[in-house]
PDB file of C-alpha atoms in Angstrom:
ATOM      1  CA  GLU Y   1       0.000   0.000   0.000  1.00 56.00           C
ATOM      2  CA  VAL Y   2       1.151   3.520  -0.853  1.00 53.00           C
ATOM      3  CA  ILE Y   3       0.100   6.346   1.456  1.00 56.00           C
ATOM      4  CA  LEU Y   4      -1.107   9.380  -0.521  1.00 57.00           C
ATOM      5  CA  GLY Y   5      -2.280  11.496   2.380  1.00 60.00           C
ATOM      6  CA  ASP Y   6      -3.542  11.422   5.919  1.00 64.00           C
ATOM      7  CA  GLU Y   7      -6.651   9.413   5.017  1.00 65.00           C
ATOM      8  CA  GLU Y   8      -6.010   7.989   1.556  1.00 67.00           C
ATOM      9  CA  THR Y   9      -3.936   4.996   0.562  1.00 71.00           C
ATOM     10  CA  LEU Y  10      -3.339   3.412  -2.806  1.00 72.00           C
ATOM     11  CA  LYS Y  11      -3.085  -0.364  -3.038  1.00 74.00           C
ATOM     12  CA  VAL Y  12      -1.005  -1.676  -5.918  1.00 76.00           C
ATOM     13  CA  GLN Y  13      -1.649  -5.264  -6.978  1.00 77.00           C
ATOM     14  CA  LEU Y  14       1.354  -7.122  -8.371  1.00 80.00           C
ATOM     15  CA  ILE Y  15       0.866 -10.351 -10.319  1.00 81.00           C
ATOM     16  CA  ALA Y  16       3.858 -12.503 -11.225  1.00 81.00           C
ATOM     17  CA  VAL Y  17       3.736 -14.696 -14.316  1.00 80.00           C
ATOM     18  CA  GLU Y  18       5.898 -17.649 -15.237  1.00 78.00           C
ATOM     19  CA  PRO Y  19       9.064 -16.673 -17.141  1.00 69.00           C
ATOM     20  CA  GLN Y  20       7.876 -18.532 -20.253  1.00 73.00           C
ATOM     21  CA  SER Y  21       4.291 -17.219 -20.103  1.00 80.00           C
ATOM     22  CA  PRO Y  22       3.217 -14.136 -22.071  1.00 86.00           C
ATOM     23  CA  PRO Y  23       1.984 -11.411 -19.677  1.00 87.00           C
ATOM     24  CA  LEU Y  24      -0.842 -10.613 -22.134  1.00 90.00           C
ATOM     25  CA  THR Y  25      -2.659 -13.800 -21.108  1.00 89.00           C
ATOM     26  CA  CYS Y  26      -2.882 -12.480 -17.550  1.00 87.00           C
ATOM     27  CA  VAL Y  27      -4.628  -9.313 -18.781  1.00 90.00           C
ATOM     28  CA  LEU Y  28      -7.051 -11.284 -20.964  1.00 90.00           C
ATOM     29  CA  HIS Y  29      -8.109 -13.410 -17.974  1.00 85.00           C
ATOM     30  CA  PHE Y  30      -9.274 -10.506 -15.803  1.00 85.00           C
ATOM     31  CA  HIS Y  31     -12.850 -10.123 -14.612  1.00 82.00           C
ATOM     32  CA  SER Y  32     -14.120  -7.484 -17.054  1.00 84.00           C
ATOM     33  CA  SER Y  33     -13.238  -5.224 -19.950  1.00 87.00           C
ATOM     34  CA  LEU Y  34     -12.735  -2.308 -17.529  1.00 88.00           C
ATOM     35  CA  VAL Y  35      -9.240  -3.391 -16.562  1.00 88.00           C
ATOM     36  CA  MET Y  36      -7.989  -4.641 -19.914  1.00 91.00           C
ATOM     37  CA  ASN Y  37      -5.366  -1.943 -20.274  1.00 93.00           C
ATOM     38  CA  LEU Y  38      -1.622  -2.496 -20.357  1.00 92.00           C
ATOM     39  CA  ILE Y  39       1.673  -0.655 -20.589  1.00 91.00           C
ATOM     40  CA  THR Y  40       4.868  -1.897 -22.214  1.00 90.00           C
ATOM     41  CA  TYR Y  41       8.246  -0.181 -22.365  1.00 90.00           C
ATOM     42  CA  ASP Y  42       7.227   1.810 -25.480  1.00 91.00           C
ATOM     43  CA  HIS Y  43       3.408   1.913 -25.690  1.00 92.00           C
ATOM     44  CA  ALA Y  44       0.255   2.023 -23.588  1.00 94.00           C
ATOM     45  CA  TYR Y  45      -2.797   0.123 -24.852  1.00 95.00           C
ATOM     46  CA  SER Y  46      -6.469   0.085 -23.918  1.00 94.00           C
ATOM     47  CA  LEU Y  47      -8.373  -2.799 -25.509  1.00 93.00           C
ATOM     48  CA  PHE Y  48     -11.867  -1.363 -24.966  1.00 91.00           C
ATOM     49  CA  PRO Y  49     -11.251   2.401 -24.746  1.00 92.00           C
ATOM     50  CA  ARG Y  50     -14.650   3.777 -25.838  1.00 88.00           C
ATOM     51  CA  ALA Y  51     -16.522   1.702 -23.304  1.00 87.00           C
ATOM     52  CA  THR Y  52     -14.010   2.282 -20.508  1.00 90.00           C
ATOM     53  CA  PHE Y  53     -13.018   5.927 -20.825  1.00 90.00           C
ATOM     54  CA  ILE Y  54     -15.864   7.572 -22.744  1.00 88.00           C
ATOM     55  CA  LYS Y  55     -18.950   5.670 -21.590  1.00 87.00           C
ATOM     56  CA  ARG Y  56     -17.418   4.540 -18.265  1.00 89.00           C
ATOM     57  CA  THR Y  57     -18.939   1.121 -18.650  1.00 86.00           C
ATOM     58  CA  GLY Y  58     -17.731  -2.431 -19.068  1.00 83.00           C
ATOM     59  CA  VAL Y  59     -18.919  -5.972 -19.540  1.00 81.00           C
ATOM     60  CA  THR Y  60     -18.213  -9.019 -17.396  1.00 80.00           C
ATOM     61  CA  PHE Y  61     -16.874 -12.309 -18.676  1.00 74.00           C
ATOM     62  CA  GLY Y  62     -19.149 -14.701 -16.817  1.00 59.00           C
ATOM     63  CA  ASN Y  63     -17.180 -14.439 -13.583  1.00 58.00           C
ATOM     64  CA  PHE Y  64     -19.692 -12.688 -11.345  1.00 56.00           C
ATOM     65  CA  GLY Y  65     -20.254 -14.578  -8.091  1.00 55.00           C
ATOM     66  CA  ARG Y  66     -17.465 -17.062  -8.794  1.00 59.00           C
ATOM     67  CA  LEU Y  67     -15.061 -15.530  -6.311  1.00 62.00           C
ATOM     68  CA  GLU Y  68     -15.554 -13.099  -3.476  1.00 68.00           C
ATOM     69  CA  SER Y  69     -12.617 -11.050  -4.753  1.00 70.00           C
ATOM     70  CA  VAL Y  70     -14.333 -10.598  -8.131  1.00 74.00           C
ATOM     71  CA  THR Y  71     -17.506  -9.310  -6.478  1.00 76.00           C
ATOM     72  CA  LYS Y  72     -15.425  -6.863  -4.427  1.00 79.00           C
ATOM     73  CA  ALA Y  73     -13.683  -5.683  -7.581  1.00 79.00           C
ATOM     74  CA  TYR Y  74     -17.007  -4.953  -9.279  1.00 82.00           C
ATOM     75  CA  ASN Y  75     -18.218  -3.023  -6.242  1.00 83.00           C
ATOM     76  CA  LYS Y  76     -14.987  -1.002  -6.258  1.00 84.00           C
ATOM     77  CA  TYR Y  77     -15.618   0.163  -9.825  1.00 85.00           C
ATOM     78  CA  VAL Y  78     -19.279   0.874  -9.141  1.00 86.00           C
ATOM     79  CA  MET Y  79     -18.141   3.207  -6.357  1.00 87.00           C
ATOM     80  CA  ARG Y  80     -15.983   4.958  -8.977  1.00 86.00           C
ATOM     81  CA  ASN Y  81     -19.087   5.613 -11.103  1.00 88.00           C
ATOM     82  CA  PHE Y  82     -18.558   2.850 -13.655  1.00 88.00           C
ATOM     83  CA  LYS Y  83     -21.559   0.864 -14.890  1.00 85.00           C
ATOM     84  CA  ILE Y  84     -20.903  -2.860 -15.265  1.00 81.00           C
ATOM     85  CA  SER Y  85     -23.126  -4.883 -17.583  1.00 75.00           C
ATOM     86  CA  ARG Y  86     -23.851  -8.564 -16.939  1.00 70.00           C
ATOM     87  CA  ASP Y  87     -24.805  -9.090 -20.606  1.00 67.00           C
ATOM     88  CA  PRO Y  88     -23.392  -7.586 -23.810  1.00 63.00           C
ATOM     89  CA  LEU Y  89     -24.733  -4.111 -24.450  1.00 63.00           C
ATOM     90  CA  PRO Y  90     -26.942  -3.714 -27.572  1.00 61.00           C
ATOM     91  CA  PRO Y  91     -24.734  -2.963 -30.575  1.00 57.00           C
ATOM     92  CA  SER Y  92     -24.838   0.474 -32.139  1.00 57.00           C
ATOM     93  CA  SER Y  93     -23.414   1.328 -35.548  1.00 50.00           C
ATOM     94  CA  ARG Y  94     -22.821   4.882 -34.292  1.00 55.00           C
ATOM     95  CA  ASP Y  95     -21.048   3.907 -31.102  1.00 58.00           C
ATOM     96  CA  PRO Y  96     -19.803   0.299 -31.082  1.00 63.00           C
ATOM     97  CA  LEU Y  97     -18.630  -0.333 -27.536  1.00 71.00           C
ATOM     98  CA  LEU Y  98     -18.070  -4.051 -28.062  1.00 76.00           C
ATOM     99  CA  VAL Y  99     -17.463  -5.574 -31.489  1.00 79.00           C
ATOM    100  CA  TYR Y 100     -17.505  -9.339 -31.948  1.00 82.00           C
ATOM    101  CA  GLY Y 101     -14.757 -10.852 -34.048  1.00 86.00           C
ATOM    102  CA  ASP Y 102     -10.987 -11.056 -34.137  1.00 89.00           C
ATOM    103  CA  ARG Y 103      -8.896  -8.342 -32.517  1.00 90.00           C
ATOM    104  CA  TRP Y 104      -5.241  -7.295 -32.654  1.00 92.00           C
ATOM    105  CA  ILE Y 105      -3.689  -5.409 -29.752  1.00 92.00           C
ATOM    106  CA  GLY Y 106      -2.737  -2.439 -31.926  1.00 86.00           C
ATOM    107  CA  ASP Y 107      -5.879  -2.354 -34.076  1.00 90.00           C
ATOM    108  CA  CYS Y 108      -8.235   0.567 -34.725  1.00 87.00           C
ATOM    109  CA  GLN Y 109     -10.494  -0.481 -31.842  1.00 89.00           C
ATOM    110  CA  SER Y 110      -7.628  -0.094 -29.383  1.00 91.00           C
ATOM    111  CA  TRP Y 111      -6.305   3.145 -27.940  1.00 92.00           C
ATOM    112  CA  THR Y 112      -2.540   3.163 -28.461  1.00 93.00           C
ATOM    113  CA  ILE Y 113      -0.235   5.768 -26.936  1.00 94.00           C
ATOM    114  CA  ALA Y 114       3.446   5.878 -27.871  1.00 93.00           C
ATOM    115  CA  LEU Y 115       5.729   6.482 -24.887  1.00 94.00           C
ATOM    116  CA  ASP Y 116       9.007   8.351 -24.755  1.00 94.00           C
ATOM    117  CA  THR Y 117      11.765   5.732 -24.668  1.00 91.00           C
ATOM    118  CA  THR Y 118      14.641   8.184 -24.290  1.00 92.00           C
ATOM    119  CA  GLY Y 119      17.223   6.571 -22.040  1.00 92.00           C
ATOM    120  CA  VAL Y 120      15.476   3.189 -22.124  1.00 90.00           C
ATOM    121  CA  THR Y 121      17.718   0.242 -22.949  1.00 90.00           C
ATOM    122  CA  ILE Y 122      15.880  -2.029 -25.364  1.00 87.00           C
ATOM    123  CA  PRO Y 123      16.985  -5.670 -25.784  1.00 86.00           C
ATOM    124  CA  TYR Y 124      18.551  -6.050 -29.224  1.00 86.00           C
ATOM    125  CA  TRP Y 125      16.193  -8.854 -30.237  1.00 86.00           C
ATOM    126  CA  VAL Y 126      13.122  -6.754 -29.413  1.00 88.00           C
ATOM    127  CA  LYS Y 127      14.402  -3.866 -31.539  1.00 87.00           C
ATOM    128  CA  GLU Y 128      15.236  -6.203 -34.416  1.00 88.00           C
ATOM    129  CA  ALA Y 129      11.786  -7.805 -34.261  1.00 88.00           C
ATOM    130  CA  ASN Y 130       9.988  -4.452 -34.135  1.00 88.00           C
ATOM    131  CA  ASP Y 131      12.024  -3.172 -37.088  1.00 89.00           C
ATOM    132  CA  TYR Y 132      11.307  -6.354 -39.059  1.00 87.00           C
ATOM    133  CA  LEU Y 133       7.545  -6.126 -38.470  1.00 87.00           C
ATOM    134  CA  GLY Y 134       7.247  -2.369 -38.562  1.00 87.00           C
ATOM    135  CA  LEU Y 135       5.159  -2.628 -35.393  1.00 86.00           C
ATOM    136  CA  PRO Y 136       5.784  -3.639 -31.769  1.00 88.00           C
ATOM    137  CA  LEU Y 137       5.760  -7.414 -31.214  1.00 87.00           C
ATOM    138  CA  LEU Y 138       2.809  -7.149 -28.828  1.00 88.00           C
ATOM    139  CA  ALA Y 139       0.704  -5.105 -31.272  1.00 86.00           C
ATOM    140  CA  CYS Y 140       0.872  -7.985 -33.764  1.00 88.00           C
ATOM    141  CA  GLN Y 141      -0.807 -10.410 -31.335  1.00 92.00           C
ATOM    142  CA  GLY Y 142      -4.488 -10.626 -30.456  1.00 92.00           C
ATOM    143  CA  PHE Y 143      -7.625 -12.449 -29.358  1.00 92.00           C
ATOM    144  CA  SER Y 144     -11.227 -13.095 -30.391  1.00 88.00           C
ATOM    145  CA  VAL Y 145     -14.437 -11.694 -28.893  1.00 87.00           C
ATOM    146  CA  ARG Y 146     -17.356 -14.115 -29.183  1.00 82.00           C
ATOM    147  CA  ASN Y 147     -20.722 -15.006 -27.688  1.00 75.00           C
ATOM    148  CA  THR Y 148     -20.593 -18.741 -28.403  1.00 70.00           C
ATOM    149  CA  GLN Y 149     -18.244 -21.497 -27.313  1.00 67.00           C
ATOM    150  CA  PRO Y 150     -15.530 -22.301 -29.888  1.00 65.00           C
ATOM    151  CA  ARG Y 151     -15.638 -25.744 -31.424  1.00 61.00           C
ATOM    152  CA  GLN Y 152     -11.964 -26.473 -30.826  1.00 60.00           C
ATOM    153  CA  PRO Y 153     -10.010 -26.393 -27.549  1.00 56.00           C
ATOM    154  CA  THR Y 154      -8.686 -22.891 -26.869  1.00 66.00           C
ATOM    155  CA  VAL Y 155      -7.668 -20.702 -23.978  1.00 74.00           C
ATOM    156  CA  GLN Y 156     -10.703 -18.685 -22.925  1.00 72.00           C
ATOM    157  CA  ASN Y 157     -12.144 -16.273 -20.361  1.00 70.00           C
ATOM    158  CA  PRO Y 158     -14.371 -17.343 -18.669  1.00 60.00           C
ATOM    159  CA  ALA Y 159     -13.396 -21.002 -18.365  1.00 68.00           C
ATOM    160  CA  PRO Y 160     -15.802 -23.479 -20.022  1.00 64.00           C
ATOM    161  CA  LYS Y 161     -17.324 -24.557 -16.702  1.00 63.00           C
ATOM    162  CA  HIS Y 162     -18.332 -20.954 -15.927  1.00 62.00           C
ATOM    163  CA  TYR Y 163     -19.580 -20.034 -19.399  1.00 61.00           C
ATOM    164  CA  GLN Y 164     -23.269 -19.601 -20.223  1.00 63.00           C
ATOM    165  CA  ASN Y 165     -24.621 -19.128 -23.730  1.00 62.00           C
ATOM    166  CA  GLY Y 166     -24.804 -15.460 -24.603  1.00 64.00           C
ATOM    167  CA  ASP Y 167     -21.969 -14.419 -22.287  1.00 70.00           C
ATOM    168  CA  VAL Y 168     -19.166 -12.379 -23.775  1.00 78.00           C
ATOM    169  CA  LEU Y 169     -16.197 -14.682 -24.285  1.00 80.00           C
ATOM    170  CA  LEU Y 170     -12.559 -13.815 -24.878  1.00 84.00           C
ATOM    171  CA  THR Y 171     -10.621 -16.636 -26.474  1.00 86.00           C
ATOM    172  CA  PHE Y 172      -7.263 -17.099 -28.144  1.00 88.00           C
ATOM    173  CA  GLU Y 173      -4.793 -19.704 -29.340  1.00 86.00           C
ATOM    174  CA  LEU Y 174      -1.484 -19.966 -27.513  1.00 87.00           C
ATOM    175  CA  VAL Y 175       1.231 -20.807 -30.044  1.00 87.00           C
ATOM    176  CA  CYS Y 176       4.297 -22.390 -28.446  1.00 85.00           C
ATOM    177  CA  CYS Y 177       7.592 -23.556 -29.914  1.00 87.00           C
ATOM    178  CA  THR Y 178      11.255 -23.592 -28.890  1.00 88.00           C
ATOM    179  CA  ILE Y 179      12.128 -21.147 -31.688  1.00 91.00           C
ATOM    180  CA  LEU Y 180       9.953 -18.536 -29.928  1.00 91.00           C
ATOM    181  CA  ARG Y 181      11.233 -16.591 -26.938  1.00 88.00           C
ATOM    182  CA  LEU Y 182       7.655 -16.381 -25.656  1.00 85.00           C
ATOM    183  CA  PRO Y 183       4.422 -18.101 -26.755  1.00 89.00           C
ATOM    184  CA  LEU Y 184       2.289 -16.034 -29.120  1.00 91.00           C
ATOM    185  CA  VAL Y 185      -1.289 -15.008 -28.280  1.00 91.00           C
ATOM    186  CA  LEU Y 186      -3.429 -15.129 -31.432  1.00 90.00           C
ATOM    187  CA  PRO Y 187      -7.094 -14.860 -32.511  1.00 89.00           C
ATOM    188  CA  ILE Y 188      -8.949 -18.053 -33.343  1.00 83.00           C
ATOM    189  CA  SER Y 189     -11.365 -18.978 -36.129  1.00 65.00           C
ATOM    190  CA  ASP Y 190     -14.115 -21.537 -36.723  1.00 59.00           C
ATOM    191  CA  SER Y 191     -12.068 -23.514 -39.214  1.00 57.00           C
ATOM    192  CA  PRO Y 192      -9.250 -25.267 -37.339  1.00 53.00           C
ATOM    193  CA  SER Y 193      -7.276 -27.944 -39.153  1.00 53.00           C
ATOM    194  CA  ARG Y 194      -4.257 -30.130 -38.615  1.00 52.00           C
ATOM    195  CA  SER Y 195      -0.761 -29.466 -39.809  1.00 49.00           C
ATOM    196  CA  GLU Y 196       1.190 -32.272 -41.455  1.00 51.00           C
ATOM    197  CA  MET Y 197       3.739 -31.945 -38.648  1.00 47.00           C
ATOM    198  CA  TRP Y 198       1.429 -30.891 -35.806  1.00 48.00           C
ATOM    199  CA  PRO Y 199      -1.193 -33.403 -34.554  1.00 47.00           C
ATOM    200  CA  ARG Y 200      -3.337 -30.899 -32.638  1.00 55.00           C
ATOM    201  CA  CYS Y 201      -6.071 -28.814 -34.269  1.00 58.00           C
ATOM    202  CA  THR Y 202      -4.894 -25.271 -34.882  1.00 72.00           C
ATOM    203  CA  CYS Y 203      -6.021 -22.180 -36.756  1.00 79.00           C
ATOM    204  CA  TYR Y 204      -2.487 -21.757 -38.082  1.00 84.00           C
ATOM    205  CA  PRO Y 205      -1.376 -25.110 -39.589  1.00 84.00           C
ATOM    206  CA  ALA Y 206       1.012 -23.593 -42.131  1.00 85.00           C
ATOM    207  CA  THR Y 207       2.686 -21.535 -39.410  1.00 88.00           C
ATOM    208  CA  TYR Y 208       3.124 -24.607 -37.225  1.00 87.00           C
ATOM    209  CA  SER Y 209       4.641 -26.525 -40.135  1.00 88.00           C
ATOM    210  CA  PHE Y 210       7.168 -23.730 -40.621  1.00 90.00           C
ATOM    211  CA  MET Y 211       7.993 -23.649 -36.905  1.00 91.00           C
ATOM    212  CA  ILE Y 212       8.506 -27.406 -36.616  1.00 90.00           C
ATOM    213  CA  ARG Y 213      10.772 -27.492 -39.679  1.00 91.00           C
ATOM    214  CA  GLN Y 214      12.809 -24.553 -38.342  1.00 92.00           C
ATOM    215  CA  GLN Y 215      12.973 -26.100 -34.874  1.00 90.00           C
ATOM    216  CA  ARG Y 216      14.406 -29.321 -36.300  1.00 88.00           C
ATOM    217  CA  PHE Y 217      16.911 -27.289 -38.295  1.00 90.00           C
ATOM    218  CA  GLU Y 218      18.018 -25.416 -35.153  1.00 87.00           C
ATOM    219  CA  GLU Y 219      18.437 -28.721 -33.324  1.00 84.00           C
ATOM    220  CA  GLU Y 220      20.600 -30.075 -36.148  1.00 84.00           C
ATOM    221  CA  LYS Y 221      22.797 -26.964 -36.102  1.00 81.00           C
ATOM    222  CA  VAL Y 222      23.546 -27.253 -32.384  1.00 78.00           C
ATOM    223  CA  VAL Y 223      23.084 -30.996 -31.943  1.00 70.00           C
ATOM    224  CA  GLU Y 224      25.894 -31.450 -29.410  1.00 62.00           C
ATOM    225  CA  ALA Y 225      24.789 -28.647 -27.110  1.00 56.00           C
ATOM    226  CA  PHE Y 226      21.080 -29.353 -27.518  1.00 56.00           C
ATOM    227  CA  SER Y 227      21.535 -33.018 -26.595  1.00 57.00           C
ATOM    228  CA  ARG Y 228      22.189 -31.822 -23.044  1.00 53.00           C
ATOM    229  CA  ARG Y 229      18.514 -31.769 -22.025  1.00 52.00           C
ATOM    230  CA  THR Y 230      19.173 -29.748 -18.895  1.00 47.00           C
ATOM    231  CA  LEU Y 231      19.753 -26.708 -21.113  1.00 54.00           C
ATOM    232  CA  ARG Y 232      16.995 -24.422 -22.358  1.00 67.00           C
ATOM    233  CA  PRO Y 233      17.213 -23.236 -25.986  1.00 74.00           C
ATOM    234  CA  ASP Y 234      18.034 -19.698 -24.813  1.00 72.00           C
ATOM    235  CA  THR Y 235      21.163 -21.060 -23.131  1.00 74.00           C
ATOM    236  CA  VAL Y 236      22.370 -23.076 -26.139  1.00 78.00           C
ATOM    237  CA  PRO Y 237      25.152 -21.307 -28.106  1.00 77.00           C
ATOM    238  CA  GLY Y 238      24.108 -20.788 -31.720  1.00 81.00           C
ATOM    239  CA  TRP Y 239      20.368 -21.301 -31.137  1.00 86.00           C
ATOM    240  CA  GLN Y 240      18.314 -18.702 -33.027  1.00 89.00           C
ATOM    241  CA  PHE Y 241      14.819 -17.408 -32.333  1.00 92.00           C
ATOM    242  CA  TRP Y 242      12.229 -16.493 -34.961  1.00 93.00           C
ATOM    243  CA  ASP Y 243       9.467 -14.561 -33.180  1.00 92.00           C
ATOM    244  CA  ALA Y 244       9.143 -11.767 -35.745  1.00 92.00           C
ATOM    245  CA  GLU Y 245       9.315 -14.091 -38.746  1.00 92.00           C
ATOM    246  CA  VAL Y 246       6.706 -16.432 -37.256  1.00 93.00           C
ATOM    247  CA  LEU Y 247       4.390 -13.506 -36.547  1.00 91.00           C
ATOM    248  CA  GLN Y 248       4.661 -12.333 -40.124  1.00 90.00           C
ATOM    249  CA  TYR Y 249       3.872 -15.913 -41.204  1.00 89.00           C
ATOM    250  CA  VAL Y 250       0.822 -15.833 -38.913  1.00 90.00           C
ATOM    251  CA  HIS Y 251      -0.524 -12.623 -40.411  1.00 90.00           C
ATOM    252  CA  ARG Y 252      -0.088 -13.844 -43.979  1.00 89.00           C
ATOM    253  CA  GLU Y 253      -1.840 -17.114 -43.157  1.00 88.00           C
ATOM    254  CA  TYR Y 254      -4.657 -15.265 -41.356  1.00 88.00           C
ATOM    255  CA  THR Y 255      -5.176 -12.935 -44.319  1.00 88.00           C
ATOM    256  CA  THR Y 256      -5.211 -15.855 -46.756  1.00 86.00           C
ATOM    257  CA  ARG Y 257      -7.727 -17.779 -44.617  1.00 82.00           C
ATOM    258  CA  THR Y 258     -10.113 -14.941 -43.795  1.00 82.00           C
ATOM    259  CA  GLY Y 259      -9.615 -12.574 -46.726  1.00 83.00           C
ATOM    260  CA  THR Y 260      -9.122  -9.758 -44.199  1.00 82.00           C
ATOM    261  CA  PRO Y 261      -5.820  -7.845 -44.113  1.00 78.00           C
ATOM    262  CA  THR Y 262      -4.307  -7.478 -40.633  1.00 79.00           C
ATOM    263  CA  ILE Y 263      -2.453  -4.547 -39.135  1.00 74.00           C
ATOM    264  CA  CYS Y 264       0.824  -6.126 -40.271  1.00 67.00           C
ATOM    265  CA  LEU Y 265      -0.167  -6.408 -43.949  1.00 58.00           C
TER     266      LEU Y 265
END
């Protein structure tokens, strides 16, 4: 707790994530759209800015009553003059507060603020990836907003056991591979398929095929070091990571599948 004055204190909640887990998944699992805002070293993002900052309203994700802490959180925002909706608000073409479909973190529905990075030391691989994509790595990742359960296994908020038909649902595919420094968080679709090299259903079979082939190639390049199973790929001399290239592959595959250009294309 931080003391602001004689009678006011500010409580800061810190949440630690696993080193190999993308922090974005933590944000996407929160109780409502009100708190789905995040800051990186170079940008600040709000995923539902019109609802949160203009209309001062938000929608739950089927979590009400599940935990006492969630109920307390809702009451806290009510006391701050926010209105929280149990069900999706009626859509309006003039003022769409919640749009169903696929989202990217840096898309036109997000509020993105560039931050001054003067004096900030940026890891070389982050700078190289951002330059390659022309956008921040995080901005090229995303999620889907739905009101029906997906047909294939995905990561979702709320969890399947808490979901009721008609609830707003956030869902995404977590793409993992040893040639990625961190798993990628990506929108899903209703047409999953299987890659020739990947047995699980995925919305990105061509991307997985590329990753598996590149992973095998990396293993062949550093076979002696990689055979020591106690080592992680990031500790193996000569191992290379392909986050930016895989993300570009993802966006090309998504555009080919859906016919909709993404923010990276």
